[in-house]
């Protein structure tokens, strides 16, 4: 007797007796997380990987299809999805299309089975759970058999770096000379663990992290499709926490959507609480308080942030981010841009103008050491607070530029002048009221230099040469200082874009020293006594290098000399003669001896 209807009836009655609605239960069973629901179904759906898609499109269009691909990148960037899309492209077939192609619209005969991992000719293997050589040999035994349904038999090996050394060795011969009906697609997050012998047999694609603006735009599109109301500031926090991973961003968005009641907006504060992040604006307040030496305000601020659920390590990490962004802004000047809200970016630019590169470098070193200490400390909050207090104490020390000036003054026997008071807007003066240097008391106390919240110019009273007005003058000044290595590098590698006293922009040639801008900035500051911003802009188009200009001038002088009547006469008399050097004309009376000599009677000899 079939009692299935009765069983179903009993189940429904039990559900009703428990006060549960079957509809939400069914919806919960049918719900698909956003990371799976919005997985790219074609190459056009992939975001941030334009270079890879363009290369594949050109290769497939030209029929230059590799037999093995290596996909590498951080977690959640789309390696497995790309591997399946490649399997679809290789086996794409419709009533009109009978060859591999990248455009997968409309879906082909094998597309659905491949994307759901059900196709018999697309074999997916997780190397993390199949590391042994016997398993690899068993897999390769099937290589010699032709595909059952599709055009190619495709082997997708995820986390390939987990294979053992013997497994890689077993794979090598087949990977080098596979049958024409077999293709390999490997994916890994640890490309350095893959043997070079394997890498050399594959066409490699590095999937890039997706930048925050692109990720925020993608999340906004998903919110629109899901009828979810998440504020842009909240989406920006999610994109930043995802660190370029699309899957992580969608997983966090899935969690953020339910942080507010239906119909209400999920704001940045709710997302911040969900992520356990400190308010970035308050972290900047903390940074400023420590930078101006206000230990009491800095200590109070970090404790308040901790009480609201902020992680001490995250606070220090955010401060490191700020230190990096401010250093870039100090180096690039007006060309610097920030991945932040406009008001937040304005605060960063204002602060960057008040801190020198030397001060920012010192802040970075203190924070970096403090972050490592907080990571291993039994009480992370205490370690983070000690780091903040060290920053506040360091603000009361002379800046690196001021220390160098004092040392130079002591070496020359002169006393260093007191540091100039800070200048700036009213808001900056209010936040940095304690940044002025201490006063010299009648008891002979030395002045205490506070953090100089402005760019400094070194002026130790010594006779310094005037600032150069052209790149050629700067190179001549560096040559006079006998730094011939730097002089040669600038002449050979710097294509000038703009030059003004205090700021130089140039385009480095290919192969130029990576630290050329920093060396040039330090040397010019040392020689002129003022700060120099030197920017190496690889994307701009600079003029000829000084070396190219010199060679062109020398060639013109050489051609003019050879064309002179005297040279033509000499060449006519001595056909094998060659021009060795061109020297300026000198006085025949003084040239042999260097100068006129006088006899003891005062008469010329």
Tab-separated table of C-alpha atoms in Angstrom, residues 19-470:
chain	number	residue	atom	x	y	z
A	19	UNK	CA	3.818	27.524	13.732
A	20	UNK	CA	6.173	27.487	10.732
A	21	UNK	CA	5.290	28.783	7.296
A	22	UNK	CA	6.323	26.353	4.520
A	23	UNK	CA	6.894	29.222	2.042
A	24	UNK	CA	9.913	30.784	3.803
A	25	UNK	CA	11.364	27.316	4.310
A	26	UNK	CA	11.095	26.638	0.593
A	27	UNK	CA	12.609	30.063	-0.187
A	28	UNK	CA	15.503	29.348	2.175
A	29	UNK	CA	16.140	26.034	0.447
A	30	UNK	CA	16.023	27.685	-2.987
A	31	UNK	CA	18.184	30.701	-2.049
A	32	UNK	CA	21.511	30.944	-3.811
A	33	UNK	CA	24.301	33.079	-2.363
A	34	UNK	CA	25.309	36.108	-4.405
A	35	UNK	CA	28.832	34.803	-5.055
A	36	UNK	CA	27.336	31.835	-6.943
A	37	UNK	CA	24.326	33.612	-8.391
A	38	UNK	CA	26.427	36.325	-10.060
A	39	UNK	CA	29.315	34.137	-11.165
A	40	UNK	CA	30.265	35.269	-14.708
A	41	UNK	CA	28.502	33.288	-17.428
A	42	UNK	CA	30.690	34.657	-20.237
A	43	UNK	CA	33.976	36.458	-20.718
A	44	UNK	CA	32.072	39.738	-21.130
A	45	UNK	CA	30.758	39.376	-17.566
A	46	UNK	CA	34.269	39.295	-16.069
A	47	UNK	CA	35.344	42.566	-14.466
A	48	UNK	CA	38.874	43.890	-14.173
A	49	UNK	CA	40.446	41.251	-16.467
A	50	UNK	CA	40.340	43.094	-19.785
A	51	UNK	CA	43.939	42.256	-20.737
A	52	UNK	CA	43.397	38.519	-20.361
A	53	UNK	CA	40.091	38.554	-22.261
A	54	UNK	CA	41.634	40.602	-25.077
A	55	UNK	CA	44.580	38.188	-25.395
A	56	UNK	CA	42.312	35.149	-25.472
A	57	UNK	CA	39.988	36.742	-28.010
A	58	UNK	CA	42.894	37.499	-30.355
A	59	UNK	CA	44.408	34.032	-29.882
A	60	UNK	CA	41.143	32.220	-30.597
A	61	UNK	CA	40.424	34.501	-33.568
A	62	UNK	CA	43.836	33.689	-35.053
A	63	UNK	CA	43.551	29.980	-34.292
A	64	UNK	CA	46.613	30.115	-31.990
A	65	UNK	CA	45.123	28.102	-29.123
A	66	UNK	CA	47.588	26.864	-26.506
A	67	UNK	CA	47.447	23.295	-25.223
A	68	UNK	CA	47.866	24.336	-21.559
A	69	UNK	CA	46.911	27.432	-19.556
A	70	UNK	CA	48.085	28.527	-16.095
A	71	UNK	CA	45.743	30.894	-14.212
A	72	UNK	CA	47.070	32.597	-11.110
A	73	UNK	CA	45.735	35.230	-8.721
A	74	UNK	CA	44.360	35.821	-5.231
A	75	UNK	CA	41.413	33.867	-3.884
A	76	UNK	CA	38.008	34.754	-5.266
A	77	UNK	CA	39.333	36.552	-8.333
A	78	UNK	CA	37.744	34.129	-10.851
A	79	UNK	CA	40.326	31.453	-11.655
A	80	UNK	CA	37.953	28.463	-11.560
A	81	UNK	CA	35.261	30.401	-13.409
A	82	UNK	CA	37.784	31.378	-16.091
A	83	UNK	CA	38.854	27.738	-16.403
A	84	UNK	CA	35.254	26.648	-17.016
A	85	UNK	CA	34.717	29.476	-19.495
A	86	UNK	CA	37.834	28.328	-21.337
A	87	UNK	CA	36.438	24.781	-21.434
A	88	UNK	CA	33.204	26.191	-22.872
A	89	UNK	CA	35.069	28.277	-25.448
A	90	UNK	CA	37.153	25.289	-26.558
A	91	UNK	CA	34.043	23.123	-26.942
A	92	UNK	CA	31.595	25.794	-28.085
A	93	UNK	CA	29.221	24.380	-30.676
A	94	UNK	CA	25.826	25.421	-32.036
A	95	UNK	CA	23.927	24.693	-35.230
A	96	UNK	CA	25.858	27.527	-36.927
A	97	UNK	CA	29.206	27.451	-35.059
A	98	UNK	CA	31.540	24.445	-35.236
A	99	UNK	CA	34.857	25.835	-33.987
A	100	UNK	CA	36.272	27.268	-30.736
A	101	UNK	CA	35.380	30.871	-30.025
A	102	UNK	CA	35.283	33.333	-27.109
A	103	UNK	CA	31.801	34.749	-27.791
A	104	UNK	CA	29.515	32.350	-25.932
A	105	UNK	CA	26.144	33.757	-26.982
A	106	UNK	CA	23.825	31.977	-27.382
A	107	UNK	CA	24.843	29.110	-25.054
A	108	UNK	CA	26.125	26.087	-26.973
A	109	UNK	CA	25.274	22.404	-26.678
A	110	UNK	CA	27.827	21.714	-23.956
A	111	UNK	CA	27.786	25.018	-22.053
A	112	UNK	CA	25.305	24.202	-19.286
A	113	UNK	CA	26.867	20.826	-18.489
A	114	UNK	CA	30.364	22.349	-18.361
A	115	UNK	CA	29.391	25.241	-16.067
A	116	UNK	CA	27.658	22.840	-13.668
A	117	UNK	CA	30.607	20.396	-13.708
A	118	UNK	CA	28.546	17.567	-15.269
A	119	UNK	CA	30.222	17.164	-18.655
A	120	UNK	CA	32.041	13.832	-19.217
A	121	UNK	CA	34.793	15.437	-21.313
A	122	UNK	CA	35.645	18.215	-18.847
A	123	UNK	CA	37.415	16.636	-15.880
A	124	UNK	CA	37.841	18.850	-12.817
A	125	UNK	CA	40.298	17.823	-10.118
A	126	UNK	CA	41.192	19.458	-6.800
A	127	UNK	CA	44.941	18.971	-6.417
A	128	UNK	CA	44.701	19.624	-2.677
A	129	UNK	CA	42.933	16.274	-2.206
A	130	UNK	CA	44.643	14.380	-5.059
A	131	UNK	CA	48.324	15.005	-4.503
A	132	UNK	CA	49.726	11.508	-5.011
A	133	UNK	CA	51.582	10.283	-8.067
A	134	UNK	CA	49.268	7.263	-8.438
A	135	UNK	CA	46.245	9.534	-8.725
A	136	UNK	CA	48.011	11.627	-11.343
A	137	UNK	CA	48.931	8.532	-13.368
A	138	UNK	CA	45.345	7.337	-13.203
A	139	UNK	CA	44.191	10.707	-14.467
A	140	UNK	CA	46.700	10.726	-17.312
A	141	UNK	CA	45.733	7.223	-18.391
A	142	UNK	CA	42.538	8.696	-19.807
A	143	UNK	CA	44.402	11.250	-21.920
A	144	UNK	CA	44.914	8.852	-24.790
A	145	UNK	CA	41.158	8.290	-25.244
A	146	UNK	CA	39.217	10.630	-27.495
A	147	UNK	CA	36.426	12.810	-26.044
A	148	UNK	CA	32.981	11.246	-25.816
A	149	UNK	CA	30.815	14.187	-26.847
A	150	UNK	CA	32.775	17.424	-27.132
A	151	UNK	CA	35.573	18.642	-29.395
A	152	UNK	CA	38.297	18.556	-26.722
A	153	UNK	CA	38.872	16.686	-23.507
A	154	UNK	CA	39.709	19.428	-20.981
A	155	UNK	CA	41.469	18.765	-17.666
A	156	UNK	CA	40.939	21.498	-15.048
A	157	UNK	CA	43.328	21.140	-12.085
A	158	UNK	CA	42.594	23.571	-9.235
A	159	UNK	CA	45.265	24.531	-6.664
A	160	UNK	CA	47.862	22.822	-8.828
A	161	UNK	CA	50.701	23.930	-6.526
A	162	UNK	CA	49.506	21.293	-4.012
A	163	UNK	CA	50.660	18.424	-6.249
A	164	UNK	CA	53.647	16.467	-5.032
A	165	UNK	CA	56.995	16.572	-6.809
A	166	UNK	CA	56.468	13.088	-8.248
A	167	UNK	CA	53.028	14.119	-9.534
A	168	UNK	CA	54.549	17.076	-11.357
A	169	UNK	CA	57.181	14.812	-12.874
A	170	UNK	CA	54.504	12.382	-14.055
A	171	UNK	CA	52.659	15.304	-15.657
A	172	UNK	CA	55.604	16.800	-17.514
A	173	UNK	CA	55.859	14.518	-20.544
A	174	UNK	CA	52.124	14.547	-21.248
A	175	UNK	CA	52.027	18.323	-20.705
A	176	UNK	CA	54.819	18.888	-23.203
A	177	UNK	CA	53.365	16.711	-25.989
A	178	UNK	CA	49.653	16.143	-25.301
A	179	UNK	CA	47.385	14.501	-27.872
A	180	UNK	CA	45.662	17.012	-30.146
A	181	UNK	CA	42.275	16.368	-28.514
A	182	UNK	CA	43.442	17.278	-24.954
A	183	UNK	CA	43.757	20.679	-23.260
A	184	UNK	CA	44.931	21.485	-19.713
A	185	UNK	CA	43.823	24.412	-17.544
A	186	UNK	CA	45.606	24.893	-14.207
A	187	UNK	CA	44.686	27.317	-11.424
A	188	UNK	CA	46.747	28.328	-8.407
A	189	UNK	CA	47.085	30.997	-5.734
A	190	UNK	CA	50.759	30.131	-5.119
A	191	UNK	CA	52.440	30.460	-8.489
A	192	UNK	CA	55.931	30.347	-6.958
A	193	UNK	CA	55.331	26.814	-5.728
A	194	UNK	CA	54.730	25.542	-9.252
A	195	UNK	CA	57.935	24.134	-10.822
A	196	UNK	CA	59.447	26.204	-13.600
A	197	UNK	CA	59.421	23.118	-15.821
A	198	UNK	CA	55.617	23.153	-15.638
A	199	UNK	CA	55.270	26.918	-16.033
A	200	UNK	CA	57.411	26.892	-19.170
A	201	UNK	CA	54.956	24.514	-20.843
A	202	UNK	CA	51.887	26.669	-20.139
A	203	UNK	CA	50.489	29.956	-21.327
A	204	UNK	CA	50.249	32.004	-18.136
A	205	UNK	CA	47.578	34.553	-17.190
A	206	UNK	CA	47.826	36.628	-13.992
A	207	UNK	CA	44.339	37.626	-12.921
A	208	UNK	CA	44.558	41.065	-11.332
A	209	UNK	CA	42.923	42.292	-8.162
A	210	UNK	CA	39.863	44.364	-9.020
A	211	UNK	CA	40.324	47.999	-8.007
A	212	UNK	CA	37.891	49.555	-5.526
A	213	UNK	CA	35.956	51.863	-7.933
A	214	UNK	CA	35.293	48.970	-10.333
A	215	UNK	CA	34.258	46.709	-7.460
A	216	UNK	CA	31.937	49.354	-5.997
A	217	UNK	CA	30.264	49.814	-9.396
A	218	UNK	CA	29.788	46.026	-9.664
A	219	UNK	CA	28.262	45.846	-6.176
A	220	UNK	CA	25.897	48.699	-7.020
A	221	UNK	CA	24.708	46.749	-10.052
A	222	UNK	CA	24.109	43.654	-7.929
A	223	UNK	CA	22.186	45.721	-5.348
A	224	UNK	CA	19.985	47.052	-8.123
A	225	UNK	CA	19.148	43.546	-9.318
A	226	UNK	CA	18.505	42.333	-5.757
A	227	UNK	CA	16.457	45.421	-4.766
A	228	UNK	CA	18.897	45.925	-1.904
A	229	UNK	CA	19.486	49.355	-0.389
A	230	UNK	CA	23.132	49.655	0.629
A	231	UNK	CA	24.751	53.103	0.790
A	232	UNK	CA	27.724	53.942	-1.409
A	233	UNK	CA	29.964	54.527	1.629
A	234	UNK	CA	29.025	51.059	2.893
A	235	UNK	CA	29.832	49.531	-0.503
A	236	UNK	CA	33.192	51.307	-0.472
A	237	UNK	CA	33.977	49.742	2.907
A	238	UNK	CA	33.027	46.309	1.554
A	239	UNK	CA	35.200	46.761	-1.545
A	240	UNK	CA	38.147	47.805	0.582
A	241	UNK	CA	37.720	44.849	2.972
A	242	UNK	CA	37.509	42.445	0.004
A	243	UNK	CA	41.040	43.477	-1.098
A	244	UNK	CA	40.305	43.042	-4.789
A	245	UNK	CA	38.463	39.699	-4.512
A	246	UNK	CA	35.081	39.704	-6.244
A	247	UNK	CA	33.886	36.599	-4.407
A	248	UNK	CA	34.785	38.078	-1.014
A	249	UNK	CA	33.026	41.311	-1.916
A	250	UNK	CA	29.810	39.487	-2.908
A	251	UNK	CA	29.934	37.341	0.234
A	252	UNK	CA	30.283	40.456	2.394
A	253	UNK	CA	27.465	42.147	0.454
A	254	UNK	CA	25.283	39.102	1.128
A	255	UNK	CA	25.898	39.634	4.830
A	256	UNK	CA	25.474	43.408	4.679
A	257	UNK	CA	22.066	43.326	2.983
A	258	UNK	CA	20.455	41.821	6.105
A	259	UNK	CA	21.978	44.398	8.469
A	260	UNK	CA	18.885	46.615	8.237
A	261	UNK	CA	15.143	46.030	8.232
A	262	UNK	CA	13.413	45.640	4.903
A	263	UNK	CA	13.081	48.946	3.102
A	264	UNK	CA	15.751	50.702	5.161
A	265	UNK	CA	19.195	51.681	3.914
A	266	UNK	CA	22.238	49.799	5.135
A	267	UNK	CA	24.561	52.684	5.959
A	268	UNK	CA	28.317	52.783	6.461
A	269	UNK	CA	27.995	52.535	10.231
A	270	UNK	CA	26.110	49.215	9.959
A	271	UNK	CA	28.677	47.836	7.512
A	272	UNK	CA	31.500	49.021	9.731
A	273	UNK	CA	29.980	47.256	12.735
A	274	UNK	CA	29.577	44.110	10.647
A	275	UNK	CA	33.197	44.204	9.507
A	276	UNK	CA	34.565	45.228	12.886
A	277	UNK	CA	36.349	48.208	11.347
A	278	UNK	CA	37.119	51.503	13.009
A	279	UNK	CA	35.703	54.639	11.445
A	280	UNK	CA	38.288	55.710	8.866
A	281	UNK	CA	37.633	59.366	9.640
A	282	UNK	CA	38.269	58.744	13.332
A	283	UNK	CA	41.444	56.838	12.489
A	284	UNK	CA	42.603	59.952	10.644
A	285	UNK	CA	41.795	61.983	13.779
A	286	UNK	CA	43.970	59.549	15.728
A	287	UNK	CA	46.763	59.881	13.161
A	288	UNK	CA	46.704	63.672	13.377
A	289	UNK	CA	46.660	63.696	17.187
A	290	UNK	CA	49.704	61.406	17.329
A	291	UNK	CA	51.511	63.360	14.590
A	292	UNK	CA	51.159	66.657	16.469
A	293	UNK	CA	52.344	65.114	19.745
A	294	UNK	CA	49.037	65.174	21.646
A	295	UNK	CA	49.515	61.928	23.583
A	296	UNK	CA	46.452	62.423	25.814
A	297	UNK	CA	44.065	62.943	22.888
A	298	UNK	CA	45.591	60.031	20.942
A	299	UNK	CA	45.317	57.640	23.911
A	300	UNK	CA	41.709	58.652	24.554
A	301	UNK	CA	40.810	58.235	20.884
A	302	UNK	CA	42.213	54.711	20.491
A	303	UNK	CA	40.407	53.557	23.648
A	304	UNK	CA	37.101	55.002	22.394
A	305	UNK	CA	37.509	53.254	19.056
A	306	UNK	CA	38.297	49.993	20.830
A	307	UNK	CA	35.161	50.349	22.974
A	308	UNK	CA	33.099	50.610	19.777
A	309	UNK	CA	34.485	47.273	18.588
A	310	UNK	CA	37.473	48.381	16.503
A	311	UNK	CA	40.321	45.892	16.255
A	312	UNK	CA	43.695	47.381	17.358
A	313	UNK	CA	45.500	45.642	14.488
A	314	UNK	CA	42.993	47.103	12.013
A	315	UNK	CA	43.547	50.576	13.466
A	316	UNK	CA	47.305	50.279	12.998
A	317	UNK	CA	46.804	48.860	9.503
A	318	UNK	CA	44.631	51.853	8.598
A	319	UNK	CA	47.259	54.220	9.970
A	320	UNK	CA	49.896	52.470	7.841
A	321	UNK	CA	47.642	52.985	4.824
A	322	UNK	CA	47.403	56.680	5.663
A	323	UNK	CA	51.168	56.945	6.074
A	324	UNK	CA	51.634	55.399	2.628
A	325	UNK	CA	49.006	57.618	0.996
A	326	UNK	CA	50.447	60.761	2.589
A	327	UNK	CA	53.975	59.829	1.463
A	328	UNK	CA	52.732	59.420	-2.110
A	329	UNK	CA	50.941	62.751	-1.893
A	330	UNK	CA	54.068	64.468	-0.575
A	331	UNK	CA	56.092	63.014	-3.456
A	332	UNK	CA	53.571	63.574	-6.266
A	333	UNK	CA	52.107	66.897	-5.131
A	334	UNK	CA	49.023	67.952	-7.082
A	335	UNK	CA	49.228	64.817	-9.220
A	336	UNK	CA	48.384	62.575	-6.238
A	337	UNK	CA	44.908	61.066	-6.064
A	338	UNK	CA	43.128	59.255	-3.230
A	339	UNK	CA	40.657	56.375	-3.266
A	340	UNK	CA	38.409	58.123	-0.748
A	341	UNK	CA	35.392	60.403	-0.405
A	342	UNK	CA	36.050	64.025	-1.519
A	343	UNK	CA	36.019	65.474	1.999
A	344	UNK	CA	38.292	62.686	3.198
A	345	UNK	CA	40.678	63.240	0.282
A	346	UNK	CA	40.770	66.974	1.082
A	347	UNK	CA	41.868	66.219	4.659
A	348	UNK	CA	44.593	63.912	3.395
A	349	UNK	CA	45.954	66.504	0.951
A	350	UNK	CA	45.925	69.150	3.669
A	351	UNK	CA	47.843	66.897	6.059
A	352	UNK	CA	50.310	65.855	3.338
A	353	UNK	CA	51.299	69.494	2.923
A	354	UNK	CA	52.190	69.779	6.621
A	355	UNK	CA	54.430	66.727	6.976
A	356	UNK	CA	57.793	66.290	5.307
A	357	UNK	CA	58.956	63.104	3.653
A	358	UNK	CA	61.396	62.510	6.491
A	359	UNK	CA	58.659	62.744	9.115
A	360	UNK	CA	56.359	60.448	7.159
A	361	UNK	CA	59.162	57.925	6.751
A	362	UNK	CA	59.715	57.925	10.519
A	363	UNK	CA	55.973	57.509	11.174
A	364	UNK	CA	55.895	54.552	8.771
A	365	UNK	CA	58.759	52.815	10.547
A	366	UNK	CA	57.191	53.298	14.000
A	367	UNK	CA	53.800	52.001	12.804
A	368	UNK	CA	55.299	49.041	10.962
A	369	UNK	CA	57.238	47.912	14.018
A	370	UNK	CA	54.213	48.548	16.250
A	371	UNK	CA	51.914	46.495	14.006
A	372	UNK	CA	54.245	43.497	14.284
A	373	UNK	CA	54.440	43.916	18.066
A	374	UNK	CA	50.652	44.161	18.391
A	375	UNK	CA	50.225	41.021	16.271
A	376	UNK	CA	52.221	38.875	18.705
A	377	UNK	CA	51.489	40.734	21.959
A	378	UNK	CA	49.241	39.090	24.602
A	379	UNK	CA	47.275	42.365	24.794
A	380	UNK	CA	46.989	43.887	21.285
A	381	UNK	CA	45.305	47.042	22.605
A	382	UNK	CA	48.181	47.800	24.973
A	383	UNK	CA	50.738	47.223	22.204
A	384	UNK	CA	48.786	49.457	19.802
A	385	UNK	CA	48.498	52.193	22.439
A	386	UNK	CA	52.251	52.037	23.104
A	387	UNK	CA	52.822	52.485	19.360
A	388	UNK	CA	50.571	55.554	19.315
A	389	UNK	CA	52.376	57.010	22.332
A	390	UNK	CA	55.734	56.421	20.624
A	391	UNK	CA	54.443	58.408	17.652
A	392	UNK	CA	53.405	61.236	19.972
A	393	UNK	CA	56.846	61.262	21.617
A	394	UNK	CA	58.547	61.198	18.209
A	395	UNK	CA	56.549	64.293	17.261
A	396	UNK	CA	58.474	66.188	19.934
A	397	UNK	CA	61.809	65.227	18.402
A	398	UNK	CA	63.475	67.202	15.625
A	399	UNK	CA	62.414	66.135	12.187
A	400	UNK	CA	65.094	64.285	10.180
A	401	UNK	CA	65.658	67.458	8.150
A	402	UNK	CA	65.986	69.569	11.312
A	403	UNK	CA	68.357	67.010	12.871
A	404	UNK	CA	70.561	67.128	9.765
A	405	UNK	CA	70.567	70.920	9.916
A	406	UNK	CA	71.593	70.903	13.570
A	407	UNK	CA	74.377	68.417	12.923
A	408	UNK	CA	75.628	70.523	10.037
A	409	UNK	CA	75.565	73.598	12.304
A	410	UNK	CA	77.520	71.838	15.033
A	411	UNK	CA	80.086	70.561	12.536
A	412	UNK	CA	80.706	74.075	11.237
A	413	UNK	CA	80.834	75.585	14.747
A	414	UNK	CA	77.649	77.584	14.213
A	415	UNK	CA	74.481	77.222	16.177
A	416	UNK	CA	71.468	76.051	14.266
A	417	UNK	CA	68.626	78.595	13.986
A	418	UNK	CA	65.351	77.760	15.698
A	419	UNK	CA	62.793	76.048	13.465
A	420	UNK	CA	60.175	78.319	11.894
A	421	UNK	CA	56.655	78.265	13.354
A	422	UNK	CA	54.062	76.258	11.438
A	423	UNK	CA	51.804	78.021	8.994
A	424	UNK	CA	48.524	76.920	7.567
A	425	UNK	CA	44.773	77.318	7.675
A	426	UNK	CA	42.864	78.009	10.849
A	427	UNK	CA	41.781	74.382	11.173
A	428	UNK	CA	45.363	73.182	10.889
A	429	UNK	CA	46.514	75.690	13.517
A	430	UNK	CA	43.760	74.555	15.862
A	431	UNK	CA	44.787	70.913	15.519
A	432	UNK	CA	48.519	71.684	15.677
A	433	UNK	CA	48.704	74.348	18.387
A	434	UNK	CA	51.346	72.326	20.195
A	435	UNK	CA	53.590	71.970	17.133
A	436	UNK	CA	55.566	75.158	17.753
A	437	UNK	CA	59.125	74.865	18.974
A	438	UNK	CA	59.823	75.267	22.654
A	439	UNK	CA	61.254	78.563	23.973
A	440	UNK	CA	64.806	78.909	25.272
A	441	UNK	CA	64.699	79.657	28.974
A	442	UNK	CA	67.107	81.900	30.793
A	443	UNK	CA	68.793	78.852	32.333
A	444	UNK	CA	70.371	77.961	29.017
A	445	UNK	CA	67.968	75.147	28.080
A	446	UNK	CA	68.126	74.075	24.459
A	447	UNK	CA	65.000	74.717	22.348
A	448	UNK	CA	62.813	71.660	21.837
A	449	UNK	CA	61.709	71.239	18.193
A	450	UNK	CA	58.126	70.098	17.797
A	451	UNK	CA	56.799	68.375	14.663
A	452	UNK	CA	56.972	70.846	11.815
A	453	UNK	CA	53.568	70.583	10.136
A	454	UNK	CA	54.877	72.056	6.880
A	455	UNK	CA	57.531	71.330	4.238
A	456	UNK	CA	60.920	72.504	5.473
A	457	UNK	CA	63.823	74.138	3.725
A	458	UNK	CA	67.298	73.441	5.028
A	459	UNK	CA	69.115	76.718	5.712
A	460	UNK	CA	72.121	76.379	7.955
A	461	UNK	CA	73.655	79.715	7.081
A	462	UNK	CA	76.358	78.191	4.897
A	463	UNK	CA	77.082	79.566	1.448
A	464	UNK	CA	74.964	77.424	-0.845
A	465	UNK	CA	74.803	77.650	-4.639
A	466	UNK	CA	71.650	79.139	-6.162
A	467	UNK	CA	68.903	76.729	-7.149
A	468	UNK	CA	69.250	75.556	-10.757
A	469	UNK	CA	66.591	76.666	-13.227
A	470	UNK	CA	67.061	73.925	-15.838
